Short mmCIF file of C-alpha atoms and ligand atoms in Angstrom, two decimals:
data_model
loop_
_atom_site.label_atom_id
_atom_site.label_comp_id
_atom_site.label_asym_id
_atom_site.label_seq_id
_atom_site.Cartn_x
_atom_site.Cartn_y
_atom_site.Cartn_z
CA MET A 1 43.69 -15.04 -24.59
CA VAL A 2 44.83 -13.63 -27.89
CA GLU A 3 42.84 -15.42 -30.59
CA PRO A 4 44.90 -18.02 -32.54
CA GLU A 5 45.25 -16.80 -36.11
CA ASP A 6 43.50 -18.61 -38.94
CA THR A 7 46.61 -19.17 -41.02
CA PRO A 8 47.39 -22.51 -42.73
CA ARG A 9 49.41 -24.93 -40.66
CA ASP A 10 53.14 -25.04 -41.13
CA SER A 11 53.88 -27.86 -43.58
CA GLY A 12 56.36 -29.30 -41.07
CA LEU A 13 53.55 -29.98 -38.58
CA ASP A 14 51.76 -33.20 -39.48
CA ALA A 15 48.11 -33.71 -38.56
CA ASP A 16 48.67 -36.69 -36.28
CA THR A 17 51.20 -34.86 -34.11
CA GLU A 18 48.81 -31.89 -33.82
CA LYS A 19 45.94 -34.21 -32.88
CA ARG A 20 48.09 -35.87 -30.20
CA ARG A 21 49.04 -32.42 -28.79
CA VAL A 22 45.34 -31.50 -28.57
CA ALA A 23 44.44 -34.83 -26.96
CA SER A 24 47.07 -34.41 -24.24
CA ALA A 25 46.13 -30.75 -23.65
CA MET A 26 42.45 -31.74 -23.30
CA ALA A 27 43.38 -34.53 -20.88
CA ARG A 28 45.46 -32.13 -18.74
CA VAL A 29 42.65 -29.54 -18.64
CA ASN A 30 40.19 -32.28 -17.73
CA ALA A 31 42.46 -33.44 -14.91
CA ASP A 32 43.06 -29.87 -13.70
CA LEU A 33 39.33 -29.08 -13.52
CA ASN A 34 38.62 -32.35 -11.72
CA HIS A 35 41.42 -31.53 -9.29
CA ARG A 36 39.84 -28.11 -8.65
CA ALA A 37 36.49 -29.84 -8.10
CA GLU A 38 38.12 -32.10 -5.49
CA LYS A 39 39.65 -29.06 -3.77
CA ALA A 40 36.33 -27.18 -3.86
CA LYS A 41 34.70 -30.11 -2.02
CA HIS A 42 36.86 -29.25 0.99
CA GLY A 43 36.34 -25.46 0.77
CA ASP A 44 33.66 -23.17 2.25
CA GLU A 45 29.96 -23.85 1.70
CA GLY A 46 29.88 -21.73 -1.48
CA ALA A 47 33.03 -23.33 -2.87
CA ARG A 48 31.49 -26.76 -2.20
CA GLN A 49 28.55 -25.80 -4.43
CA ALA A 50 31.08 -25.25 -7.22
CA ALA A 51 32.35 -28.84 -7.11
CA PRO A 52 29.62 -30.46 -9.23
CA ILE A 53 29.73 -27.51 -11.66
CA LEU A 54 33.48 -27.95 -12.10
CA GLU A 55 33.05 -31.69 -12.60
CA ALA A 56 30.42 -31.01 -15.25
CA ILE A 57 32.58 -28.55 -17.20
CA ALA A 58 35.59 -30.86 -16.90
CA MET A 59 33.58 -33.29 -19.00
CA PHE A 60 33.60 -30.85 -21.92
CA ALA A 61 37.36 -31.48 -22.16
CA ALA A 62 36.73 -35.24 -22.35
CA ASP A 63 33.90 -35.09 -24.88
CA PRO A 64 34.69 -37.51 -27.77
CA SER A 65 32.46 -35.77 -30.34
CA LEU A 66 34.07 -32.41 -29.58
CA ALA A 67 37.50 -34.07 -29.92
CA ALA A 68 36.40 -35.57 -33.25
CA SER A 69 35.33 -32.21 -34.67
CA ILE A 70 38.65 -30.65 -33.58
CA ASP A 71 40.51 -33.51 -35.31
CA ALA A 72 38.49 -32.89 -38.49
CA LEU A 73 39.52 -29.21 -38.42
CA ILE A 74 43.17 -30.25 -38.07
CA ASP A 75 42.73 -32.60 -41.02
CA ALA A 76 41.38 -29.62 -42.95
CA GLY A 77 44.71 -27.83 -42.41
CA LYS A 78 44.10 -25.74 -39.27
CA THR A 79 46.66 -25.36 -36.51
CA ALA A 80 45.91 -27.19 -33.25
CA GLU A 81 45.14 -23.90 -31.42
CA ARG A 82 42.85 -22.64 -34.18
CA ALA A 83 41.07 -26.01 -34.44
CA VAL A 84 40.39 -25.95 -30.68
CA LEU A 85 39.02 -22.40 -30.88
CA GLU A 86 36.73 -23.27 -33.80
CA GLY A 87 35.72 -26.72 -32.49
CA PHE A 88 34.64 -25.31 -29.13
CA GLY A 89 33.16 -22.28 -30.93
CA GLN A 90 30.79 -24.51 -32.96
CA VAL A 91 29.33 -26.03 -29.79
CA GLU A 92 29.22 -22.62 -28.08
CA ASP A 93 27.17 -21.28 -31.02
CA MET A 94 24.83 -24.25 -30.74
CA PHE A 95 24.30 -23.58 -27.00
CA ARG A 96 23.62 -19.89 -27.68
CA ALA A 97 21.10 -20.78 -30.38
CA ILE A 98 19.19 -22.97 -27.90
CA GLY A 99 18.95 -19.92 -25.61
CA GLY A 100 18.07 -19.64 -21.90
CA TYR A 101 20.02 -21.72 -19.41
CA GLN A 102 21.90 -23.55 -22.16
CA ALA A 103 23.07 -20.24 -23.67
CA GLU A 104 24.66 -19.28 -20.37
CA ARG A 105 26.60 -22.57 -20.39
CA ALA A 106 28.33 -21.31 -23.57
CA ALA A 107 30.58 -19.15 -21.38
CA ASP A 108 31.61 -22.23 -19.36
CA LEU A 109 32.45 -24.08 -22.55
CA HIS A 110 34.43 -21.12 -23.89
CA ASP A 111 36.49 -21.10 -20.70
CA VAL A 112 37.42 -24.76 -21.17
CA GLY A 113 38.49 -24.06 -24.76
CA GLN A 114 40.65 -21.15 -23.58
CA ARG A 115 42.31 -23.41 -21.04
CA VAL A 116 43.13 -25.96 -23.75
CA ILE A 117 44.63 -23.23 -25.96
CA ALA A 118 46.69 -21.94 -23.01
CA ASP A 119 47.99 -25.45 -22.41
CA LEU A 120 48.92 -25.85 -26.09
CA ARG A 121 50.82 -22.57 -25.93
CA GLY A 122 52.49 -23.54 -22.67
CA VAL A 123 51.23 -20.44 -20.87
CA PRO A 124 49.17 -20.25 -17.66
CA ALA A 125 45.41 -20.54 -18.09
CA PRO A 126 43.62 -17.19 -18.14
CA GLY A 127 42.47 -16.32 -14.66
CA VAL A 128 42.31 -13.85 -11.84
CA PRO A 129 45.53 -11.87 -11.34
CA GLU A 130 47.32 -12.14 -8.01
CA SER A 131 47.07 -9.07 -5.78
CA ASP A 132 48.47 -8.11 -2.38
CA VAL A 133 45.66 -5.65 -1.70
CA PRO A 134 41.88 -6.18 -1.65
CA PHE A 135 40.26 -5.36 -5.00
CA VAL A 136 37.05 -5.12 -6.98
CA LEU A 137 37.38 -7.71 -9.72
CA VAL A 138 36.25 -6.43 -13.12
CA ALA A 139 35.98 -8.91 -15.98
CA GLU A 140 34.08 -9.64 -19.14
CA ASP A 141 32.90 -12.78 -17.35
CA LEU A 142 34.34 -15.28 -14.89
CA SER A 143 34.61 -18.99 -15.27
CA PRO A 144 33.22 -21.26 -12.56
CA ALA A 145 36.82 -22.27 -11.90
CA ASP A 146 37.74 -18.63 -11.21
CA THR A 147 34.70 -17.78 -9.12
CA SER A 148 35.03 -20.89 -6.99
CA SER A 149 38.67 -20.27 -6.19
CA LEU A 150 38.50 -16.51 -5.49
CA ASP A 151 40.25 -15.48 -2.30
CA LEU A 152 37.43 -14.06 -0.19
CA THR A 153 39.84 -12.04 1.95
CA LYS A 154 40.91 -10.12 -1.17
CA THR A 155 37.82 -9.97 -3.37
CA LEU A 156 35.64 -7.05 -2.29
CA ALA A 157 33.20 -7.40 -5.18
CA ILE A 158 32.80 -8.66 -8.73
CA VAL A 159 31.68 -6.60 -11.73
CA THR A 160 31.20 -8.27 -15.11
CA SER A 161 30.09 -6.86 -18.44
CA GLN A 162 28.58 -10.20 -19.53
CA GLY A 163 26.55 -12.90 -17.86
CA GLY A 164 22.90 -13.02 -16.86
CA PRO A 165 21.34 -13.59 -13.44
CA THR A 166 21.49 -17.36 -13.95
CA SER A 167 25.08 -17.38 -15.17
CA HIS A 168 27.44 -19.34 -12.99
CA THR A 169 29.21 -16.12 -12.06
CA ALA A 170 26.02 -14.83 -10.48
CA ILE A 171 25.03 -18.15 -8.92
CA LEU A 172 28.42 -18.88 -7.39
CA ALA A 173 29.03 -15.29 -6.27
CA ARG A 174 25.71 -15.43 -4.47
CA ALA A 175 26.51 -18.81 -2.92
CA ARG A 176 29.86 -17.50 -1.67
CA GLY A 177 28.34 -14.23 -0.43
CA ILE A 178 30.40 -12.07 -2.78
CA VAL A 179 28.88 -8.70 -3.75
CA ALA A 180 28.40 -8.91 -7.52
CA VAL A 181 26.88 -6.91 -10.35
CA VAL A 182 26.72 -8.88 -13.58
CA SER A 183 25.97 -7.49 -17.04
CA ALA A 184 27.07 -4.00 -15.93
CA ALA A 185 26.98 -1.55 -18.82
CA GLY A 186 30.35 0.17 -19.33
CA ALA A 187 32.26 -2.26 -17.09
CA GLU A 188 34.93 -2.68 -19.76
CA LYS A 189 35.79 1.03 -19.47
CA LEU A 190 36.86 0.68 -15.81
CA LYS A 191 40.61 0.91 -15.27
CA ASP A 192 42.90 -0.45 -12.59
CA GLY A 193 42.98 2.10 -9.76
CA ASP A 194 39.48 3.54 -10.41
CA GLN A 195 37.34 3.94 -7.31
CA VAL A 196 33.85 2.43 -7.59
CA ILE A 197 30.87 1.63 -5.40
CA VAL A 198 29.42 -1.78 -6.24
CA ASP A 199 25.79 -1.49 -5.22
CA ALA A 200 24.50 -5.03 -5.68
CA ALA A 201 21.18 -4.25 -3.97
CA HIS A 202 20.32 -1.92 -6.86
CA GLY A 203 22.37 -3.76 -9.52
CA ARG A 204 24.54 -0.72 -10.31
CA VAL A 205 28.13 0.42 -10.21
CA VAL A 206 28.79 4.04 -9.21
CA THR A 207 31.93 5.41 -10.89
CA GLU A 208 33.80 8.49 -9.68
CA PRO A 209 31.81 8.55 -6.43
CA THR A 210 31.59 11.86 -4.55
CA ALA A 211 32.42 12.08 -0.85
CA ALA A 212 28.67 12.07 -0.19
CA ASP A 213 28.21 8.87 -2.29
CA ILE A 214 30.98 7.18 -0.32
CA ALA A 215 29.57 8.28 3.03
CA ALA A 216 26.11 7.02 2.03
CA ALA A 217 27.56 3.68 0.88
CA GLU A 218 29.54 3.28 4.13
CA THR A 219 26.39 3.99 6.16
CA ALA A 220 24.34 1.55 4.07
CA LYS A 221 27.07 -1.08 4.50
CA ALA A 222 27.21 -0.63 8.27
CA GLN A 223 23.42 -0.71 8.53
CA ALA A 224 23.16 -3.80 6.36
CA ALA A 225 25.79 -5.59 8.47
CA LYS A 226 23.92 -4.67 11.65
CA ALA A 227 20.60 -5.70 10.13
CA ARG A 228 22.03 -9.05 9.04
CA GLU A 229 22.95 -9.84 12.64
CA LEU A 230 19.23 -9.93 13.51
CA ARG A 231 18.52 -12.64 10.93
CA GLY A 232 16.84 -15.60 12.53
CA ARG A 233 15.00 -13.42 15.07
CA ALA A 234 11.25 -13.12 14.75
CA GLY A 235 9.97 -9.72 13.58
CA ALA A 236 8.98 -7.54 16.53
CA THR A 237 9.06 -3.95 17.73
CA LYS A 238 11.68 -2.84 20.26
CA ASP A 239 9.25 -3.55 23.10
CA GLY A 240 8.44 -7.03 21.82
CA HIS A 241 5.17 -6.50 19.96
CA PRO A 242 5.31 -9.32 17.36
CA VAL A 243 5.06 -8.47 13.66
CA PRO A 244 5.81 -11.72 11.79
CA LEU A 245 7.92 -11.11 8.69
CA LEU A 246 7.04 -13.28 5.72
CA ALA A 247 8.29 -13.69 2.17
CA ASN A 248 6.68 -12.98 -1.18
CA VAL A 249 7.53 -15.80 -3.59
CA GLY A 250 6.78 -16.46 -7.25
CA LYS A 251 7.74 -20.14 -7.53
CA PRO A 252 8.49 -23.02 -5.15
CA ALA A 253 12.26 -22.66 -5.67
CA ASP A 254 12.11 -19.15 -4.14
CA ALA A 255 11.64 -20.82 -0.75
CA LYS A 256 15.41 -21.16 -0.51
CA GLU A 257 15.93 -17.41 -0.64
CA ALA A 258 13.07 -16.87 1.82
CA HIS A 259 14.80 -19.15 4.34
CA GLU A 260 18.16 -17.57 3.65
CA TYR A 261 16.84 -14.16 4.71
CA GLY A 262 15.05 -15.51 7.76
CA ALA A 263 11.43 -15.37 6.57
CA GLU A 264 9.01 -16.75 9.16
CA GLY A 265 6.82 -18.18 6.42
CA VAL A 266 5.29 -17.10 3.12
CA GLY A 267 2.86 -14.17 3.03
CA LEU A 268 2.20 -14.21 -0.69
CA PHE A 269 2.74 -16.94 -3.25
CA ARG A 270 1.74 -15.52 -6.62
CA THR A 271 0.44 -18.59 -8.47
CA GLU A 272 0.43 -16.91 -11.90
CA PHE A 273 3.79 -18.49 -12.82
CA LEU A 274 1.99 -21.84 -13.32
CA PHE A 275 -0.41 -20.32 -15.82
CA ILE A 276 1.58 -17.64 -17.68
CA GLY A 277 3.07 -18.78 -20.98
CA ASN A 278 0.70 -21.76 -21.29
CA ALA A 279 -2.10 -22.10 -23.80
CA GLU A 280 -4.42 -23.63 -21.20
CA PRO A 281 -4.62 -23.90 -17.41
CA PRO A 282 -2.29 -26.46 -15.77
CA SER A 283 -3.91 -29.70 -14.64
CA VAL A 284 -4.97 -30.31 -11.04
CA GLU A 285 -2.06 -32.76 -10.71
CA GLU A 286 0.51 -30.27 -11.98
CA GLN A 287 -0.80 -27.60 -9.63
CA THR A 288 -0.90 -29.98 -6.66
CA LYS A 289 2.72 -30.88 -7.25
CA ALA A 290 3.85 -27.22 -7.35
CA TYR A 291 1.86 -26.21 -4.25
CA ALA A 292 3.05 -29.26 -2.32
CA GLU A 293 6.62 -28.49 -3.33
CA LEU A 294 6.34 -25.05 -1.74
CA LEU A 295 4.38 -26.18 1.34
CA ALA A 296 6.83 -29.00 2.07
CA GLN A 297 9.55 -26.42 2.61
CA PHE A 298 7.65 -24.72 5.46
CA PRO A 299 6.50 -27.41 7.90
CA GLY A 300 4.54 -25.85 10.75
CA ARG A 301 4.84 -22.38 9.15
CA LYS A 302 2.24 -20.09 7.70
CA VAL A 303 2.09 -20.11 3.89
CA VAL A 304 -0.41 -17.80 2.19
CA ILE A 305 -1.21 -18.86 -1.35
CA ARG A 306 -3.04 -16.46 -3.62
CA MET A 307 -5.48 -17.73 -6.21
CA LEU A 308 -4.71 -16.92 -9.83
CA ASP A 309 -4.77 -13.16 -10.46
CA ALA A 310 -5.41 -13.06 -14.22
CA GLY A 311 -6.31 -9.84 -16.00
CA ALA A 312 -5.07 -6.22 -16.18
CA ASP A 313 -1.25 -6.25 -16.00
CA LYS A 314 -1.27 -10.08 -15.94
CA PRO A 315 -3.48 -11.02 -18.92
CA LEU A 316 -3.90 -14.68 -19.81
CA PRO A 317 -4.99 -15.38 -23.39
CA PHE A 318 -7.42 -18.15 -22.43
CA LEU A 319 -9.12 -16.15 -19.64
CA THR A 320 -8.79 -12.41 -20.24
CA PRO A 321 -11.08 -10.65 -22.73
CA GLU A 322 -9.20 -8.75 -25.44
CA ASP A 323 -11.72 -5.96 -25.87
CA GLU A 324 -11.47 -4.23 -22.49
CA SER A 325 -10.56 -0.57 -22.85
CA ASN A 326 -9.70 -0.30 -19.12
CA PRO A 327 -8.38 -3.76 -18.20
CA ALA A 328 -7.43 -2.68 -14.67
CA LEU A 329 -11.13 -1.93 -14.14
CA GLY A 330 -12.22 -5.06 -15.96
CA LEU A 331 -12.24 -8.79 -15.42
CA ARG A 332 -9.33 -9.61 -13.16
CA GLY A 333 -8.61 -11.63 -10.04
CA LEU A 334 -11.67 -13.15 -8.42
CA ARG A 335 -13.88 -11.63 -11.12
CA THR A 336 -12.11 -13.72 -13.76
CA LEU A 337 -12.23 -16.85 -11.60
CA ARG A 338 -15.99 -16.54 -11.08
CA VAL A 339 -16.51 -16.42 -14.83
CA HIS A 340 -14.23 -19.44 -15.29
CA ARG A 341 -15.58 -21.57 -12.49
CA GLN A 342 -13.71 -24.70 -13.58
CA VAL A 343 -10.36 -22.92 -13.26
CA LEU A 344 -11.40 -21.69 -9.82
CA GLU A 345 -12.50 -25.12 -8.62
CA ASP A 346 -9.48 -26.90 -10.06
CA GLN A 347 -7.14 -24.57 -8.23
CA LEU A 348 -8.99 -25.03 -4.93
CA LYS A 349 -8.96 -28.80 -5.44
CA ALA A 350 -5.19 -28.75 -6.05
CA LEU A 351 -4.61 -26.57 -2.98
CA ALA A 352 -6.62 -28.89 -0.75
CA ALA A 353 -4.75 -31.93 -2.11
CA ALA A 354 -1.36 -30.27 -1.54
CA ASP A 355 -2.44 -29.26 1.95
CA ALA A 356 -3.36 -32.86 2.76
CA GLN A 357 0.12 -34.04 1.70
CA THR A 358 2.11 -31.49 3.73
CA ASP A 359 2.42 -29.98 7.21
CA ALA A 360 2.52 -26.23 6.51
CA ASP A 361 -0.19 -23.94 7.88
CA LEU A 362 -1.91 -23.15 4.57
CA TRP A 363 -3.93 -19.94 4.17
CA VAL A 364 -5.63 -19.29 0.83
CA MET A 365 -6.81 -15.91 -0.46
CA ALA A 366 -8.47 -14.46 -3.53
CA PRO A 367 -7.22 -11.32 -5.29
CA MET A 368 -9.43 -8.30 -6.17
CA VAL A 369 -12.22 -9.00 -3.70
CA ALA A 370 -14.62 -6.02 -3.80
CA ASP A 371 -16.84 -6.42 -0.74
CA GLN A 372 -18.25 -8.69 1.96
CA TRP A 373 -20.45 -10.61 -0.49
CA GLU A 374 -17.52 -11.57 -2.70
CA ALA A 375 -15.45 -12.39 0.38
CA ASP A 376 -18.27 -14.58 1.71
CA TYR A 377 -18.66 -16.32 -1.66
CA PHE A 378 -14.97 -17.20 -1.81
CA VAL A 379 -14.59 -18.19 1.85
CA LYS A 380 -17.58 -20.54 1.68
CA LEU A 381 -16.37 -22.08 -1.57
CA GLY A 382 -12.82 -22.55 -0.25
CA LYS A 383 -14.12 -24.21 2.92
CA SER A 384 -16.34 -26.52 0.90
CA PHE A 385 -13.09 -27.88 -0.59
CA GLY A 386 -11.73 -28.52 2.90
CA LEU A 387 -9.44 -25.49 3.21
CA ARG A 388 -9.14 -24.23 6.79
CA LYS A 389 -8.10 -20.58 6.48
CA VAL A 390 -9.67 -18.66 3.66
CA GLY A 391 -9.39 -14.92 3.18
CA ALA A 392 -9.45 -11.95 0.85
CA MET A 393 -6.90 -9.57 -0.55
CA ALA A 394 -7.70 -5.92 0.01
CA GLU A 395 -6.80 -4.24 -3.25
CA VAL A 396 -9.95 -2.30 -4.13
CA PRO A 397 -10.99 0.71 -2.01
CA SER A 398 -14.55 -0.68 -1.76
CA ILE A 399 -13.34 -3.54 0.45
CA ALA A 400 -11.70 -1.03 2.81
CA LEU A 401 -14.95 0.93 3.06
CA MET A 402 -16.81 -2.30 3.88
CA ALA A 403 -14.05 -3.71 6.13
CA ASP A 404 -16.34 -4.07 9.19
CA LYS A 405 -18.60 -6.41 7.26
CA VAL A 406 -15.71 -8.24 5.60
CA ALA A 407 -14.19 -8.98 9.01
CA GLU A 408 -17.36 -10.89 9.88
CA VAL A 409 -16.95 -13.36 7.02
CA ALA A 410 -13.24 -13.63 6.14
CA ASP A 411 -10.65 -15.55 8.17
CA PHE A 412 -8.04 -12.93 7.27
CA VAL A 413 -7.31 -10.04 4.95
CA SER A 414 -4.02 -9.33 3.21
CA ILE A 415 -3.60 -5.83 1.86
CA GLY A 416 -2.10 -5.58 -1.62
CA THR A 417 -0.85 -2.03 -1.38
CA ASN A 418 0.26 -1.96 -5.02
CA ASP A 419 -3.27 -2.27 -6.29
CA LEU A 420 -4.93 -0.60 -3.32
CA THR A 421 -2.84 2.51 -4.07
CA GLN A 422 -3.51 2.28 -7.82
CA TYR A 423 -7.26 2.15 -7.29
CA THR A 424 -7.41 4.63 -4.40
CA MET A 425 -5.44 7.18 -6.43
CA ALA A 426 -7.01 6.24 -9.79
CA ALA A 427 -3.48 6.00 -11.21
CA ASP A 428 -2.57 3.06 -13.49
CA ARG A 429 0.39 1.32 -11.82
CA THR A 430 1.91 0.50 -15.20
CA LEU A 431 1.96 4.12 -16.43
CA GLY A 432 5.10 6.18 -15.90
CA SER A 433 3.18 9.44 -16.42
CA VAL A 434 1.20 8.95 -13.19
CA ALA A 435 3.91 7.16 -11.20
CA SER A 436 4.05 9.96 -8.61
CA TYR A 437 0.58 8.94 -7.36
CA GLN A 438 1.71 5.35 -6.89
CA THR A 439 2.89 5.60 -3.29
CA ALA A 440 1.29 4.06 -0.24
CA TRP A 441 2.71 6.99 1.74
CA HIS A 442 -0.25 8.97 0.39
CA PRO A 443 -2.53 9.57 3.39
CA ALA A 444 -5.54 8.37 1.36
CA ALA A 445 -3.91 4.95 0.92
CA LEU A 446 -2.95 4.90 4.61
CA CYS A 447 -6.54 5.81 5.56
CA ALA A 448 -7.82 2.83 3.57
CA ILE A 449 -5.28 0.59 5.32
CA LYS A 450 -6.32 1.96 8.71
CA LEU A 451 -9.99 1.19 8.05
CA ILE A 452 -9.08 -2.45 7.41
CA CYS A 453 -6.74 -2.69 10.44
CA ASP A 454 -9.34 -1.14 12.76
CA ALA A 455 -12.02 -3.56 11.58
CA GLY A 456 -9.67 -6.56 11.78
CA ASN A 457 -8.35 -5.73 15.23
CA ALA A 458 -11.86 -5.05 16.59
CA LYS A 459 -13.14 -8.40 15.29
CA GLY A 460 -10.01 -10.52 15.82
CA MET A 461 -9.37 -10.96 12.09
CA PRO A 462 -5.64 -10.96 11.15
CA VAL A 463 -4.60 -8.23 8.70
CA GLY A 464 -1.33 -8.50 6.75
CA VAL A 465 0.32 -6.38 4.08
CA CYS A 466 1.93 -8.09 1.09
CA GLY A 467 2.39 -5.19 -1.34
CA GLU A 468 5.64 -3.32 -1.95
CA ALA A 469 4.86 -0.93 0.93
CA ALA A 470 5.89 -3.66 3.40
CA ALA A 471 9.41 -3.67 1.94
CA ASP A 472 10.06 0.01 2.76
CA PRO A 473 11.52 -0.05 6.31
CA ASP A 474 10.10 3.36 7.32
CA LEU A 475 6.69 2.56 5.89
CA ALA A 476 6.76 -0.89 7.49
CA VAL A 477 7.03 0.81 10.89
CA VAL A 478 4.06 3.04 10.00
CA LEU A 479 2.06 -0.03 8.93
CA ALA A 480 2.80 -1.73 12.26
CA GLY A 481 1.66 1.49 13.97
CA LEU A 482 -1.59 1.42 11.99
CA GLY A 483 -2.27 -2.07 13.38
CA VAL A 484 -1.07 -4.38 10.60
CA ASN A 485 -0.35 -7.82 12.13
CA SER A 486 2.20 -9.22 9.64
CA LEU A 487 4.32 -7.98 6.75
CA SER A 488 5.29 -9.88 3.63
CA MET A 489 7.93 -8.78 1.17
CA THR A 490 10.63 -9.79 -1.28
CA PRO A 491 13.11 -11.77 0.84
CA ILE A 492 16.01 -9.40 0.27
CA ALA A 493 14.08 -6.61 2.07
CA LEU A 494 13.58 -8.66 5.25
CA ASP A 495 16.82 -7.66 7.00
CA ASP A 496 16.20 -3.92 6.79
CA VAL A 497 12.53 -4.15 7.80
CA ARG A 498 13.39 -6.43 10.74
CA ALA A 499 16.03 -3.93 11.89
CA ALA A 500 13.71 -0.91 11.52
CA LEU A 501 11.01 -2.59 13.64
CA ALA A 502 13.55 -3.67 16.26
CA GLU A 503 14.60 -0.03 16.71
CA THR A 504 11.06 1.30 17.30
CA THR A 505 8.59 0.78 20.13
CA LEU A 506 4.95 0.16 19.30
CA ALA A 507 4.04 3.55 20.83
CA GLU A 508 6.58 5.28 18.56
CA ALA A 509 5.27 3.36 15.56
CA ARG A 510 1.74 4.52 16.39
CA LYS A 511 2.96 8.11 16.61
CA ARG A 512 4.61 7.81 13.23
CA ALA A 513 1.43 6.30 11.81
CA GLU A 514 -0.55 9.30 13.06
CA ALA A 515 1.94 11.70 11.51
CA ALA A 516 1.86 9.75 8.24
CA LEU A 517 -1.95 9.92 8.18
CA ASP A 518 -1.42 13.69 8.43
CA GLY A 519 0.80 13.56 5.34
CA ALA A 520 4.24 13.51 7.03
CA GLY A 521 5.69 10.92 4.65
CA TYR A 522 4.15 12.25 1.45
CA THR A 523 5.52 14.97 -0.83
CA PRO A 524 2.83 16.26 -3.19
CA ALA A 525 4.01 16.52 -6.81
CA GLY A 526 4.95 19.97 -8.15
C1 PEP B 1 -0.57 -5.91 -4.67
O1 PEP B 1 -1.40 -5.50 -5.47
O2 PEP B 1 -0.08 -5.18 -3.76
C2 PEP B 1 -0.10 -7.30 -4.72
C3 PEP B 1 0.63 -7.81 -3.77
O3 PEP B 1 -0.45 -8.03 -5.83
P1 PEP B 1 0.26 -7.88 -7.27
O4 PEP B 1 1.40 -6.93 -7.12
O5 PEP B 1 0.63 -9.25 -7.67
O6 PEP B 1 -0.87 -7.32 -8.09
MG1 MG B 2 -2.44 -6.94 -6.72
#
C-alpha cells in the first residue's frame, strides 16, 4: 500500500466523523479476518492450522487501546489513514523492541493496519495477485491471511525477503507443504517472468539457472518425491537387512518433525539446550519435565538421550574452565561431568524419574568417553540410578582402539562421527582452514568406525551412528556395510537415507564399504 501522507487533515473533515470511519473500517477488517478463520477451519490440514492464528490477528482490529491511540492521533489533526498507520506503527515498534517471537508478530500487526487503510480508501486489501498459470510467489513478506488462503494448485513456491524461520509465513508454508525460502537476500530484485529454482532444502534461490542447474533440480525433485513415498517404512537394505533410522533432536518440540519424517525413534537428544544460556544448571524437576516431555512422544520406541556435553565448542560458564588453550582437548563431555559430580548425578536422577513416568525405551549415553574404564564408570553409575540401557559415545579415537574391551562393559555405543573425525584427523571442527580434513569419508575415520562395528557385532553390542555422516545417503550405505546397526540424523535427511538403503543390498553395501576403506569416497586436498 502507498503510505498515507502526513499532511494536516482537511478542515472540512471533523474528528468525530474520521473516528467513526476508522471504527467501522476496523470492525469490517475484524469481521473479514474472523470469516477467513471460519473458512480455514474447513480447509486442508495446513489451512486449519491457520484458523487460530487468523482469529488472534483479528483481535488486533478490535483492540480498544489501539483504537484509543488512533483516536488521539485524529484529535491531533491527522487524517484517518495516517492515524491508523501511525497507531499500528507504535505497537509494531513496541513488538520489535521486545524481540524474538514477539518481533515476528509485528508483521502480522502491520498487515492488519494495511487492511484497515485499504478499507478506508475503498480499495481491495493488499494480497496475492490472481494468476491463471502456476507461479513462484515473491513478496517482502506474506500475511497469515495470504499464506492460509494460497491456492496450492497454483503456488509452486514462496520466496520472501523478510521473515525469520519462526515467522508465520515459514510456519504456515511448512504446515501446508509449500516450498519456501524466507529472508532470501536479493528477493526484491526478482521480476515477473524470471526463472528461478527455489531450493528450500539448502535455503537458497538460484537465479538465471543453467540447463545443468535445471536438470539437477528436476532430478532432485523426482528423487525427493520417490523418497517421500517410502516414509513410514522401517529403514532396511533392499534385501531386508534392518537399519533403524532415528532422529537427532535438540528439544522436546523437535519430536513433531521427527514423526513427520518417519523417524523410528530418537538416536540422539542433545541435552545442552536445557543448560545453555543459564547461569546455573537446571533443577532435577525442570530436567525431569523436559525429558518426560520428549519420552512421552515415543511410547514403545527407542529414545537415546545424551548426557550434557559441556566444553570445547559448547562451553558453559559455570562448568568450563576459561584458561584452556586447547578446549577441544580439555575438559568436555564426561570429563566435565566427572569433575562436577552433582551435575552428573542430578541429570541421571532426572532421567530415571522421567523414564519411570513414561513408556519409551530409554537409552542413556555419555559423550567423550575415552576407554573401557570410563565406559565402565558411567555404565555402573547410570545403572545405580535405575537406568536400564547405558552406553558410550565413540568420539575419541582411543575408544575405537579399545572397542573390544568397551563392548564387554557398555550396553551400546553410538558413534559421533563429527568429533571422531575431528580427533582422528587432528583438525578442529570449528576451523574453516582445516575443514577439508573434516570428512568421515576419510579412510582413517572409516577404519575407526569399523573397529567399533567389528567389536560390537562380535560381542552382540549395538553400534549406532549419530554424527552428520549418517545424513549423507551414500555414506549411510557405507556405514551399513561396515556393520553399523542404526543411523540417527536430522529428520529432514531421513527420506533420502531411507531411499538410498532401500536401493542397495547388504552385500553391495559391504562392497562399497570395502572400497571406501580403500579411499574410494575421499578426495585428498590439493
Ligand atoms: C558428534 O560428535 O558426531 C555428535 C553427534 O555430537 P556433537 O555434534 O553434538 O558434538
Ligand atoms: Mg560430539
